[in-house]
Amino acid sequence: MSSSPLSFRNVSMTFPDGTKALSDVSFDVSKGEFVTIVGPSGCGKSTLLKIASGLLEATSGEISVDRDRIGYVFQDATLLPWRTVRRNVELLAELHGYGKEERAKLATDAIELVGLNGFENHYPRSLSGGMRMRASLARTLTLKPPVFLFDEPFGAVDEITRERLNEETLRLFEQERFAGLFITHSISEAVYLSTKVHVMSSRPGRLVASFDVPFEYPRKPELRFDARFAELCGQVSQSLRGAHS
Ligand code: ADP
């Protein structure tokens, strides 16, 4: 079995109603790798993350991951409306039994890292969509998870906010060097963040192409205007068009 923090071997998934969502998916995510999956809507991407986290059980195949230490960032920020930013960020550490001082320190560091200083005492309703997502990232960060799963976290925000959140995500990855598995519809987001991009076919999802992303970290926004960046995005896009057919 692989020694990577996250590994899928021949994973297939058929739902009880007969819907075949995934077919024979195999790949690893090593520490310090940021792997993104792009694929047509409904091809099984979320199903794969749910299998990784243990929310769903695969019909066949093997998954290797330490489930006690997974960070999961959802499509919605899922903050508790009656808690301030600080108390929301402390929530996971609280549930994991950290003492008061320890979780205050973890929350302060995480809030700093996502750039929410000054907003600790605000409630979610007074935050923008991007800030809520930052608070959600910070909450996950407090556990310092070696494996980070991102289920299309920035799909609901506008383009500029999305690019800013991409910057925060890069800073987190550059600092923490977790094993990251990210799902998105955005090809430029995939290439900008990742060490590797896998393209998934329409349902049942299979990996049909993989691209190594050669750009060094730390990455800067100017990279988005680099000709090599555009070329790689073009290749992924072409492969994705094939995956739709
Ligand atoms: P993606 O994240 O790529 O958009 P999903 O993983 O959410 O796709 O879904 C993959 C396919 O499996 C879709 O066709 C979806 O309708 C189907 N599906 C998801 N959950 C269930 C379920 N509980 N029962 C039956 N079919 C499901």
Coordinates of N, CA and C and ligand atoms in Angstrom, one line a residue:
M1 N 0.9 -1.2 0.0 CA 0.0 0.0 0.0 C 0.9 1.2 0.0
S2 N 0.4 2.3 -0.5 CA 1.1 3.6 -0.7 C 1.4 4.2 0.7
S3 N 2.5 4.9 0.8 CA 2.8 5.6 2.1 C 2.3 7.1 2.0
S4 N 1.7 7.5 0.9 CA 1.2 8.8 0.8 C 0.1 9.0 1.9
P5 N -0.1 10.3 2.3 CA -1.2 10.5 3.3 C -2.5 10.2 2.8
L6 N -2.7 10.3 1.4 CA -4.0 10.0 0.8 C -3.8 9.2 -0.5
S7 N -4.4 8.1 -0.5 CA -4.3 7.2 -1.7 C -5.6 6.5 -2.1
F8 N -5.9 6.5 -3.4 CA -7.0 5.8 -3.9 C -6.5 4.7 -4.8
R9 N -7.0 3.5 -4.6 CA -6.6 2.4 -5.5 C -7.9 1.7 -6.1
N10 N -8.1 1.8 -7.4 CA -9.2 1.2 -8.1 C -10.5 1.4 -7.4
V11 N -10.8 2.7 -7.1 CA -12.0 3.0 -6.4 C -13.2 3.2 -7.4
S12 N -14.2 2.4 -7.1 CA -15.5 2.5 -7.9 C -16.6 2.7 -7.0
M13 N -17.6 3.4 -7.5 CA -18.8 3.7 -6.6 C -20.1 3.6 -7.4
T14 N -21.0 2.7 -7.0 CA -22.3 2.7 -7.6 C -23.3 2.9 -6.4
F15 N -24.2 3.9 -6.6 CA -25.1 4.2 -5.5 C -26.2 3.1 -5.5
P16 N -26.9 3.0 -4.4 CA -27.9 1.9 -4.3 C -29.0 1.9 -5.4
D17 N -29.2 3.1 -6.0 CA -30.2 3.2 -7.0 C -29.7 2.8 -8.4
G18 N -28.4 2.4 -8.4 CA -27.8 1.9 -9.6 C -27.0 3.0 -10.3
T19 N -27.0 4.2 -9.9 CA -26.1 5.3 -10.5 C -24.7 5.0 -10.3
K20 N -24.0 4.8 -11.4 CA -22.5 4.5 -11.3 C -21.8 5.8 -11.4
A21 N -21.2 6.2 -10.2 CA -20.6 7.5 -10.1 C -19.1 7.5 -10.4
L22 N -18.4 6.5 -10.0 CA -16.9 6.5 -10.2 C -16.5 5.1 -10.7
S23 N -15.5 5.1 -11.6 CA -15.0 3.8 -12.1 C -13.5 3.7 -12.1
D24 N -13.0 2.9 -11.2 CA -11.6 2.5 -11.2 C -10.7 3.7 -11.1
V25 N -10.8 4.5 -10.1 CA -10.0 5.7 -9.9 C -8.8 5.4 -9.0
S26 N -7.6 5.6 -9.5 CA -6.4 5.4 -8.7 C -5.5 6.6 -8.8
F27 N -5.1 7.2 -7.6 CA -4.1 8.2 -7.6 C -3.7 8.4 -6.1
D28 N -2.5 9.0 -5.9 CA -2.0 9.4 -4.6 C -1.9 10.9 -4.4
V29 N -2.0 11.3 -3.2 CA -1.6 12.7 -2.9 C -0.5 12.7 -1.8
S30 N 0.7 13.1 -2.2 CA 1.8 13.0 -1.2 C 1.8 14.3 -0.4
K31 N 2.5 14.3 0.7 CA 2.7 15.5 1.5 C 3.4 16.5 0.6
G32 N 2.9 17.8 0.6 CA 3.5 18.8 -0.2 C 3.0 18.8 -1.6
E33 N 2.0 17.9 -1.9 CA 1.4 17.9 -3.2 C 0.0 18.6 -3.1
F34 N -0.3 19.4 -4.2 CA -1.7 20.0 -4.2 C -2.3 19.5 -5.5
V35 N -3.2 18.5 -5.4 CA -3.8 17.9 -6.5 C -5.2 18.4 -6.7
T36 N -5.5 18.8 -8.0 CA -6.8 19.3 -8.3 C -7.5 18.4 -9.3
I37 N -8.8 18.2 -9.1 CA -9.6 17.4 -10.0 C -10.6 18.3 -10.7
V38 N -10.5 18.4 -12.1 CA -11.5 19.1 -12.8 C -12.3 18.1 -13.6
G39 N -13.6 18.4 -13.8 CA -14.4 17.4 -14.6 C -15.8 18.0 -14.8
P40 N -16.5 17.5 -15.7 CA -17.9 18.0 -15.9 C -18.7 17.8 -14.7
S41 N -19.7 18.7 -14.6 CA -20.6 18.6 -13.5 C -21.3 17.2 -13.4
G42 N -21.4 16.7 -12.2 CA -22.0 15.4 -12.0 C -21.2 14.2 -12.4
C43 N -19.8 14.4 -12.5 CA -19.0 13.3 -12.9 C -18.5 12.5 -11.7
G44 N -18.8 12.9 -10.5 CA -18.4 12.1 -9.3 C -17.3 12.7 -8.5
K45 N -17.0 14.0 -8.7 CA -15.9 14.7 -7.9 C -16.2 14.7 -6.4
S46 N -17.4 15.2 -6.1 CA -17.8 15.3 -4.7 C -17.9 13.9 -4.0
T47 N -18.4 13.0 -4.8 CA -18.5 11.6 -4.3 C -17.1 11.1 -3.9
L48 N -16.1 11.4 -4.7 CA -14.7 11.0 -4.4 C -14.2 11.6 -3.0
L49 N -14.5 12.9 -2.8 CA -14.1 13.5 -1.6 C -14.9 12.9 -0.4
K50 N -16.2 12.6 -0.6 CA -17.0 12.1 0.5 C -16.4 10.7 0.8
I51 N -16.0 9.9 -0.2 CA -15.4 8.6 0.1 C -14.1 8.8 0.9
A52 N -13.3 9.8 0.5 CA -12.0 10.0 1.2 C -12.3 10.3 2.6
S53 N -13.3 11.1 2.9 CA -13.5 11.6 4.3 C -14.3 10.5 5.1
G54 N -14.8 9.5 4.5 CA -15.6 8.5 5.2 C -17.1 8.8 5.2
L55 N -17.5 9.9 4.6 CA -19.0 10.1 4.6 C -19.7 9.1 3.7
L56 N -19.0 8.6 2.7 CA -19.6 7.5 1.9 C -18.6 6.4 1.8
E57 N -19.1 5.2 1.6 CA -18.2 4.0 1.5 C -18.2 3.6 0.0
A58 N -17.0 3.4 -0.5 CA -16.8 3.0 -1.9 C -17.4 1.6 -2.1
T59 N -17.9 1.3 -3.3 CA -18.4 -0.1 -3.6 C -17.2 -1.0 -3.7
S60 N -16.1 -0.6 -4.3 CA -14.9 -1.4 -4.4 C -13.7 -0.5 -4.4
G61 N -12.6 -1.1 -4.2 CA -11.3 -0.4 -4.2 C -10.8 -0.1 -2.8
E62 N -9.7 0.5 -2.7 CA -9.1 0.8 -1.4 C -8.7 2.3 -1.3
I63 N -9.0 2.8 -0.1 CA -8.6 4.2 0.2 C -7.7 4.2 1.5
S64 N -6.6 4.8 1.4 CA -5.7 4.9 2.6 C -5.6 6.4 3.0
V65 N -6.0 6.6 4.2 CA -6.0 8.0 4.8 C -6.2 7.9 6.3
D66 N -5.6 8.9 7.0 CA -5.9 8.9 8.4 C -7.1 9.8 8.7
R67 N -8.3 9.2 8.9 CA -9.5 10.0 8.8 C -9.7 10.9 10.1
D68 N -8.9 10.7 11.1 CA -9.0 11.6 12.3 C -8.3 12.9 12.0
R69 N -7.6 13.0 10.9 CA -6.8 14.2 10.8 C -7.0 14.8 9.4
I70 N -8.2 14.8 8.9 CA -8.6 15.4 7.6 C -9.2 16.8 7.9
G71 N -8.7 17.7 7.1 CA -9.4 19.0 7.0 C -10.4 19.0 5.8
Y72 N -11.6 19.4 6.0 CA -12.6 19.4 4.9 C -13.2 20.8 4.8
V73 N -13.0 21.4 3.6 CA -13.6 22.7 3.4 C -14.7 22.5 2.4
F74 N -15.9 22.9 2.8 CA -17.1 22.6 2.0 C -17.4 23.7 1.0
Q75 N -18.4 23.5 0.2 CA -18.9 24.5 -0.8 C -19.5 25.7 0.0
D76 N -20.1 25.5 1.1 CA -20.6 26.6 1.9 C -19.7 26.7 3.1
A77 N -19.7 28.0 3.6 CA -18.8 28.2 4.8 C -19.2 27.5 6.0
T78 N -20.5 27.2 6.1 CA -21.1 26.4 7.3 C -20.7 27.0 8.6
L79 N -20.8 28.3 8.8 CA -20.4 28.9 10.1 C -21.7 28.9 10.9
L80 N -21.5 29.0 12.2 CA -22.7 29.0 13.2 C -23.0 30.5 13.3
P81 N -24.3 30.9 13.0 CA -24.6 32.3 13.0 C -24.6 33.0 14.3
W82 N -24.7 32.2 15.4 CA -24.7 32.8 16.7 C -23.3 32.9 17.4
R83 N -22.3 32.5 16.6 CA -21.0 32.6 17.2 C -20.2 33.7 16.4
T84 N -19.3 34.4 17.1 CA -18.5 35.4 16.4 C -17.4 34.6 15.6
V85 N -16.7 35.4 14.7 CA -15.6 34.8 13.9 C -14.7 33.9 14.8
R86 N -14.2 34.6 15.9 CA -13.3 33.9 16.7 C -13.8 32.6 17.3
R87 N -15.1 32.6 17.8 CA -15.7 31.4 18.3 C -16.0 30.4 17.3
N88 N -16.3 30.8 16.1 CA -16.4 29.9 15.0 C -15.1 29.2 14.6
V89 N -14.1 30.0 14.6 CA -12.8 29.4 14.3 C -12.3 28.5 15.3
E90 N -12.7 28.7 16.6 CA -12.3 27.8 17.7 C -13.1 26.5 17.7
L91 N -14.1 26.5 17.0 CA -15.1 25.4 17.1 C -14.5 24.0 17.0
L92 N -13.7 23.7 15.9 CA -13.2 22.4 15.7 C -12.2 22.0 16.8
A93 N -11.4 23.0 17.2 CA -10.4 22.7 18.3 C -11.1 22.4 19.6
E94 N -12.3 23.1 19.8 CA -13.1 22.9 21.0 C -13.6 21.4 20.9
L95 N -14.2 21.0 19.8 CA -14.8 19.7 19.6 C -13.7 18.6 19.8
H96 N -12.4 19.0 19.5 CA -11.4 18.0 19.6 C -10.7 18.0 21.0
G97 N -11.3 18.8 21.9 CA -10.9 18.8 23.3 C -9.7 19.6 23.7
Y98 N -9.3 20.5 22.8 CA -8.2 21.4 23.2 C -8.7 22.3 24.3
G99 N -7.7 22.7 25.2 CA -8.1 23.6 26.3 C -8.3 25.0 25.8
K100 N -8.8 25.9 26.7 CA -9.2 27.2 26.3 C -8.0 28.0 25.7
E101 N -6.9 28.0 26.5 CA -5.7 28.8 26.0 C -5.2 28.3 24.7
E102 N -5.1 27.0 24.6 CA -4.5 26.4 23.4 C -5.4 26.7 22.2
R103 N -6.7 26.7 22.3 CA -7.5 26.9 21.2 C -7.6 28.4 20.8
A104 N -7.4 29.3 21.8 CA -7.3 30.7 21.6 C -6.1 31.0 20.7
K105 N -5.0 30.3 21.1 CA -3.7 30.6 20.4 C -3.9 30.0 18.9
L106 N -4.4 28.8 18.8 CA -4.6 28.2 17.4 C -5.5 29.1 16.6
A107 N -6.6 29.7 17.2 CA -7.5 30.5 16.4 C -6.8 31.8 16.0
T108 N -6.0 32.4 17.0 CA -5.4 33.7 16.6 C -4.4 33.5 15.4
D109 N -3.7 32.4 15.5 CA -2.7 32.1 14.4 C -3.5 31.9 13.0
A110 N -4.6 31.2 13.1 CA -5.3 30.8 11.9 C -6.0 32.1 11.3
I111 N -6.5 32.9 12.2 CA -7.2 34.2 11.8 C -6.2 35.1 11.1
E112 N -5.0 35.1 11.7 CA -3.9 35.9 11.1 C -3.5 35.4 9.7
L113 N -3.4 34.1 9.6 CA -3.0 33.5 8.3 C -4.0 33.8 7.2
V114 N -5.3 33.8 7.5 CA -6.3 34.1 6.4 C -6.6 35.6 6.3
G115 N -6.0 36.4 7.1 CA -6.1 37.9 7.0 C -7.5 38.4 7.5
L116 N -8.0 37.7 8.6 CA -9.2 38.2 9.2 C -9.0 39.0 10.5
N117 N -7.8 39.4 10.7 CA -7.6 40.2 12.0 C -8.4 41.5 11.9
G118 N -9.0 41.8 13.1 CA -9.9 43.0 13.2 C -11.3 42.5 13.1
F119 N -11.6 41.3 12.6 CA -13.0 40.9 12.4 C -13.3 39.8 13.4
E120 N -12.5 39.6 14.4 CA -12.7 38.4 15.4 C -14.0 38.5 16.0
N121 N -14.5 39.7 16.3 CA -15.8 39.8 17.1 C -17.0 40.0 16.2
H122 N -16.8 39.9 14.9 CA -18.0 40.1 14.0 C -18.7 38.7 14.0
Y123 N -20.0 38.9 13.6 CA -20.8 37.7 13.4 C -20.9 37.4 11.9
P124 N -21.1 36.1 11.5 CA -21.1 35.8 10.1 C -22.0 36.7 9.2
R125 N -23.1 37.1 9.8 CA -24.1 37.9 8.9 C -23.5 39.2 8.5
S126 N -22.5 39.7 9.2 CA -21.9 41.0 8.8 C -20.6 40.8 8.0
L127 N -20.4 39.6 7.5 CA -19.2 39.3 6.7 C -19.6 39.1 5.2
S128 N -18.7 39.4 4.3 CA -18.9 39.1 2.9 C -18.8 37.6 2.7
G129 N -19.2 37.1 1.5 CA -19.1 35.7 1.2 C -17.6 35.3 1.3
G130 N -16.7 36.1 0.7 CA -15.3 35.8 0.8 C -14.7 35.7 2.2
M131 N -15.2 36.6 3.0 CA -14.7 36.6 4.4 C -15.2 35.4 5.2
R132 N -16.4 35.0 4.9 CA -17.0 33.8 5.5 C -16.2 32.5 5.1
M133 N -15.8 32.5 3.9 CA -15.0 31.4 3.4 C -13.6 31.4 4.1
R134 N -13.1 32.6 4.3 CA -11.8 32.7 5.0 C -11.9 32.2 6.4
A135 N -13.1 32.5 7.1 CA -13.3 32.0 8.5 C -13.4 30.5 8.5
S136 N -14.0 30.0 7.4 CA -14.2 28.5 7.3 C -12.8 27.9 7.1
L137 N -11.9 28.5 6.3 CA -10.6 28.0 6.1 C -9.8 28.0 7.4
A138 N -9.9 29.1 8.2 CA -9.2 29.3 9.4 C -9.6 28.2 10.4
R139 N -11.0 27.9 10.5 CA -11.5 26.9 11.4 C -10.8 25.6 11.1
T140 N -10.7 25.2 9.8 CA -10.1 23.9 9.5 C -8.6 23.9 9.8
L141 N -8.0 25.1 9.6 CA -6.5 25.2 9.8 C -6.1 25.0 11.3
T142 N -7.0 25.3 12.2 CA -6.6 25.1 13.6 C -6.2 23.7 14.0
L143 N -6.7 22.8 13.2 CA -6.4 21.3 13.5 C -5.1 20.9 12.8
K144 N -4.5 21.8 12.0 CA -3.2 21.6 11.3 C -3.3 20.2 10.6
P145 N -4.3 20.0 9.8 CA -4.5 18.7 9.2 C -3.4 18.4 8.1
P146 N -2.9 17.2 8.1 CA -1.9 16.8 7.1 C -2.6 16.6 5.8
V147 N -3.9 16.4 5.8 CA -4.7 16.2 4.5 C -5.8 17.2 4.5
F148 N -5.9 18.0 3.4 CA -6.9 19.0 3.3 C -7.7 18.7 2.1
L149 N -9.0 18.5 2.2 CA -9.9 18.3 1.1 C -10.8 19.5 0.9
F150 N -10.8 20.0 -0.4 CA -11.5 21.2 -0.7 C -12.6 20.9 -1.7
D151 N -13.9 20.9 -1.3 CA -15.0 20.6 -2.3 C -15.5 21.9 -2.9
E152 N -14.8 22.3 -4.0 CA -15.2 23.5 -4.8 C -15.6 24.6 -3.9
P153 N -14.6 25.0 -3.0 CA -15.0 26.0 -2.0 C -15.3 27.4 -2.5
F154 N -14.8 27.8 -3.6 CA -14.9 29.2 -4.0 C -15.8 29.4 -5.2
G155 N -16.7 28.4 -5.4 CA -17.6 28.4 -6.6 C -18.7 29.5 -6.5
A156 N -19.0 29.9 -5.3 CA -20.2 30.8 -5.1 C -19.8 32.3 -5.0
V157 N -18.5 32.6 -5.1 CA -18.0 34.0 -4.9 C -17.6 34.6 -6.3
D158 N -17.6 35.9 -6.4 CA -17.3 36.6 -7.6 C -15.8 36.4 -8.0
E159 N -15.4 36.7 -9.2 CA -14.1 36.3 -9.8 C -13.0 37.0 -9.0
I160 N -13.1 38.2 -8.6 CA -12.0 38.9 -7.9 C -11.9 38.3 -6.5
T161 N -13.0 38.1 -5.8 CA -12.9 37.4 -4.5 C -12.3 36.0 -4.6
R162 N -12.7 35.3 -5.6 CA -12.1 34.0 -5.9 C -10.6 34.1 -6.0
E163 N -10.1 35.1 -6.8 CA -8.7 35.2 -7.0 C -8.0 35.5 -5.7
R164 N -8.6 36.3 -4.8 CA -8.0 36.6 -3.5 C -8.0 35.4 -2.7
L165 N -9.1 34.6 -2.7 CA -9.1 33.4 -1.9 C -8.1 32.4 -2.4
N166 N -7.8 32.4 -3.7 CA -6.7 31.6 -4.2 C -5.4 31.9 -3.6
E167 N -5.2 33.3 -3.5 CA -3.9 33.7 -2.8 C -3.8 33.2 -1.4
E168 N -4.9 33.3 -0.6 CA -4.9 32.8 0.8 C -4.6 31.3 0.8
T169 N -5.2 30.6 -0.1 CA -5.1 29.1 -0.2 C -3.6 28.8 -0.5
L170 N -3.0 29.5 -1.4 CA -1.6 29.3 -1.7 C -0.7 29.6 -0.5
R171 N -1.0 30.7 0.2 CA -0.2 31.0 1.4 C -0.3 29.9 2.4
L172 N -1.5 29.4 2.6 CA -1.7 28.3 3.5 C -0.9 27.1 3.1
F173 N -0.9 26.8 1.8 CA -0.2 25.6 1.3 C 1.3 25.8 1.4
E174 N 1.7 27.0 1.0 CA 3.2 27.3 1.1 C 3.7 27.2 2.5
Q175 N 2.9 27.6 3.5 CA 3.3 27.5 4.9 C 3.2 26.1 5.5
E176 N 2.1 25.4 5.2 CA 1.8 24.2 5.9 C 2.2 22.9 5.1
R177 N 2.3 23.1 3.8 CA 2.7 21.9 3.0 C 2.0 20.6 3.3
F178 N 0.6 20.8 3.4 CA -0.2 19.6 3.6 C -0.3 18.8 2.3
A179 N -1.0 17.7 2.3 CA -1.4 17.0 1.1 C -2.8 17.5 0.8
G180 N -2.9 18.2 -0.4 CA -4.2 18.9 -0.7 C -4.9 18.2 -1.9
L181 N -6.2 18.0 -1.7 CA -7.0 17.5 -2.8 C -8.2 18.5 -3.0
F182 N -8.2 19.2 -4.2 CA -9.1 20.3 -4.5 C -10.0 20.0 -5.6
I183 N -11.2 20.4 -5.6 CA -12.1 20.2 -6.7 C -12.6 21.6 -7.2
T184 N -12.6 21.7 -8.5 CA -13.1 23.0 -9.0 C -13.6 22.8 -10.5
H185 N -14.4 23.8 -10.9 CA -14.8 23.9 -12.3 C -13.8 24.8 -13.1
S186 N -13.0 25.6 -12.3 CA -12.2 26.6 -12.9 C -10.8 26.1 -13.3
I187 N -10.5 26.1 -14.6 CA -9.2 25.5 -15.0 C -8.1 26.4 -14.5
S188 N -8.3 27.8 -14.6 CA -7.2 28.6 -14.2 C -6.9 28.5 -12.7
E189 N -8.0 28.3 -11.9 CA -7.8 28.1 -10.5 C -7.0 26.8 -10.2
A190 N -7.4 25.8 -11.0 CA -6.7 24.5 -10.8 C -5.2 24.6 -11.1
V191 N -4.9 25.3 -12.2 CA -3.5 25.3 -12.6 C -2.7 26.3 -11.7
Y192 N -3.4 27.4 -11.3 CA -2.7 28.3 -10.4 C -2.3 27.7 -9.1
L193 N -3.2 26.9 -8.5 CA -2.9 26.4 -7.2 C -2.1 25.1 -7.1
S194 N -2.1 24.3 -8.2 CA -1.8 22.9 -8.0 C -0.4 22.5 -8.4
T195 N 0.0 21.4 -7.9 CA 1.2 20.7 -8.4 C 0.8 19.7 -9.5
K196 N -0.4 19.3 -9.5 CA -0.9 18.3 -10.5 C -2.4 18.5 -10.7
V197 N -2.8 18.4 -12.0 CA -4.3 18.5 -12.3 C -4.7 17.2 -12.9
H198 N -5.7 16.6 -12.4 CA -6.3 15.4 -13.0 C -7.6 15.8 -13.7
V199 N -7.8 15.3 -14.9 CA -9.1 15.5 -15.6 C -10.0 14.3 -15.5
M200 N -11.2 14.5 -15.1 CA -12.1 13.3 -14.9 C -13.2 13.3 -16.0
S201 N -13.5 12.2 -16.5 CA -14.5 12.0 -17.5 C -15.9 12.2 -17.0
S202 N -16.9 12.3 -17.9 CA -18.3 12.4 -17.4 C -18.6 11.0 -16.7
R203 N -19.7 11.0 -16.0 CA -20.1 9.9 -15.2 C -20.2 8.6 -16.0
P204 N -19.7 7.5 -15.5 CA -19.0 7.3 -14.3 C -17.5 7.9 -14.4
G205 N -17.2 8.7 -13.4 CA -15.9 9.4 -13.4 C -14.7 8.5 -13.4
R206 N -13.8 8.7 -14.4 CA -12.5 8.1 -14.5 C -11.5 9.1 -14.7
L207 N -10.2 8.9 -14.3 CA -9.2 9.9 -14.6 C -8.8 9.7 -16.1
V208 N -8.9 10.7 -16.9 CA -8.6 10.5 -18.3 C -7.3 11.2 -18.7
A209 N -6.8 12.2 -17.9 CA -5.6 12.8 -18.2 C -5.0 13.5 -16.9
S210 N -3.7 13.6 -16.9 CA -3.1 14.2 -15.7 C -2.0 15.2 -16.2
F211 N -1.9 16.3 -15.6 CA -0.9 17.3 -16.0 C -0.1 17.7 -14.8
D212 N 1.2 17.6 -14.9 CA 2.1 18.2 -13.8 C 2.2 19.7 -14.1
V213 N 2.1 20.4 -13.0 CA 2.2 21.9 -13.1 C 3.6 22.3 -12.7
P214 N 4.4 22.8 -13.6 CA 5.8 23.0 -13.3 C 6.2 24.2 -12.6
F215 N 5.3 25.1 -12.2 CA 5.7 26.4 -11.6 C 6.0 26.3 -10.2
E216 N 7.1 27.0 -9.8 CA 7.6 26.9 -8.4 C 6.7 27.7 -7.4
Y217 N 6.7 27.3 -6.2 CA 6.1 28.1 -5.1 C 7.2 28.9 -4.5
P218 N 6.9 30.1 -3.9 CA 5.7 30.8 -3.8 C 5.2 31.3 -5.2
R219 N 3.9 31.2 -5.5 CA 3.4 31.7 -6.8 C 2.8 33.1 -6.6
K220 N 3.0 33.8 -7.6 CA 2.5 35.2 -7.6 C 1.4 35.4 -8.6
P221 N 0.5 36.4 -8.4 CA -0.6 36.6 -9.3 C -0.1 36.8 -10.8
E222 N 1.1 37.4 -11.0 CA 1.6 37.6 -12.4 C 1.6 36.3 -13.2
L223 N 1.7 35.2 -12.4 CA 1.8 33.9 -13.1 C 0.6 33.7 -14.1
R224 N -0.5 34.2 -13.7 CA -1.8 34.1 -14.5 C -1.6 34.7 -15.9
F225 N -0.6 35.6 -16.0 CA -0.4 36.3 -17.3 C 0.8 35.7 -18.1
D226 N 1.4 34.7 -17.6 CA 2.5 34.0 -18.2 C 2.0 33.2 -19.3
A227 N 2.8 33.2 -20.5 CA 2.4 32.4 -21.6 C 2.4 30.9 -21.3
R228 N 3.3 30.5 -20.5 CA 3.3 29.0 -20.2 C 2.1 28.6 -19.4
F229 N 1.6 29.6 -18.5 CA 0.4 29.3 -17.8 C -0.8 29.2 -18.7
A230 N -0.9 30.1 -19.7 CA -2.0 30.1 -20.6 C -2.0 28.8 -21.4
E231 N -0.8 28.4 -21.8 CA -0.6 27.2 -22.6 C -1.1 25.9 -21.9
L232 N -0.7 25.8 -20.6 CA -1.1 24.7 -19.8 C -2.6 24.7 -19.6
C233 N -3.2 25.9 -19.3 CA -4.7 26.0 -19.2 C -5.3 25.5 -20.5
G234 N -4.8 25.9 -21.6 CA -5.3 25.4 -22.9 C -5.3 23.9 -23.0
Q235 N -4.2 23.3 -22.6 CA -4.1 21.8 -22.7 C -5.2 21.2 -21.8
V236 N -5.3 21.7 -20.6 CA -6.3 21.1 -19.7 C -7.7 21.3 -20.2
S237 N -7.9 22.5 -20.8 CA -9.3 22.8 -21.4 C -9.6 21.8 -22.5
Q238 N -8.6 21.6 -23.3 CA -8.8 20.7 -24.5 C -9.2 19.3 -24.0
S239 N -8.4 18.8 -23.0 CA -8.7 17.5 -22.4 C -10.0 17.4 -21.8
L240 N -10.4 18.5 -21.2 CA -11.7 18.6 -20.5 C -12.9 18.5 -21.5
R241 N -12.7 19.2 -22.7 CA -13.7 19.1 -23.7 C -13.9 17.7 -24.2
G242 N -12.7 17.0 -24.3 CA -12.8 15.6 -24.7 C -13.6 14.8 -23.7
A243 N -13.3 15.1 -22.4 CA -14.0 14.4 -21.3 C -15.5 14.6 -21.3
H244 N -16.0 15.6 -21.8 CA -17.4 15.9 -21.9 C -18.1 15.0 -22.9
S245 N -17.4 14.6 -23.9 CA -18.1 13.9 -25.0 C -18.3 12.4 -24.6
Ligands
ADP1 P1 -19.8 16.3 -9.1 O1 -19.3 16.6 -7.7 O2 -18.8 15.9 -10.1 O3 -20.7 17.3 -9.7 P2 -21.3 14.2 -7.6 O4 -20.1 13.4 -7.0 O5 -22.0 15.1 -6.7 O6 -20.7 15.0 -8.9 O7 -22.3 13.2 -8.2 C1 -22.0 12.2 -9.2 C2 -23.2 11.5 -9.7 O8 -23.8 10.7 -8.7 C3 -24.3 12.5 -10.2 O9 -24.9 11.9 -11.3 C4 -25.2 12.5 -9.0 O10 -26.6 12.8 -9.4 C5 -25.1 11.1 -8.5 N1 -25.4 11.0 -7.0 C6 -24.8 11.7 -6.0 N2 -25.2 11.3 -4.8 C7 -26.1 10.2 -5.1 C8 -26.9 9.4 -4.2 N3 -26.9 9.5 -2.9 N4 -27.7 8.5 -4.8 C9 -27.7 8.4 -6.2 N5 -27.0 9.1 -7.0 C10 -26.2 10.1 -6.5

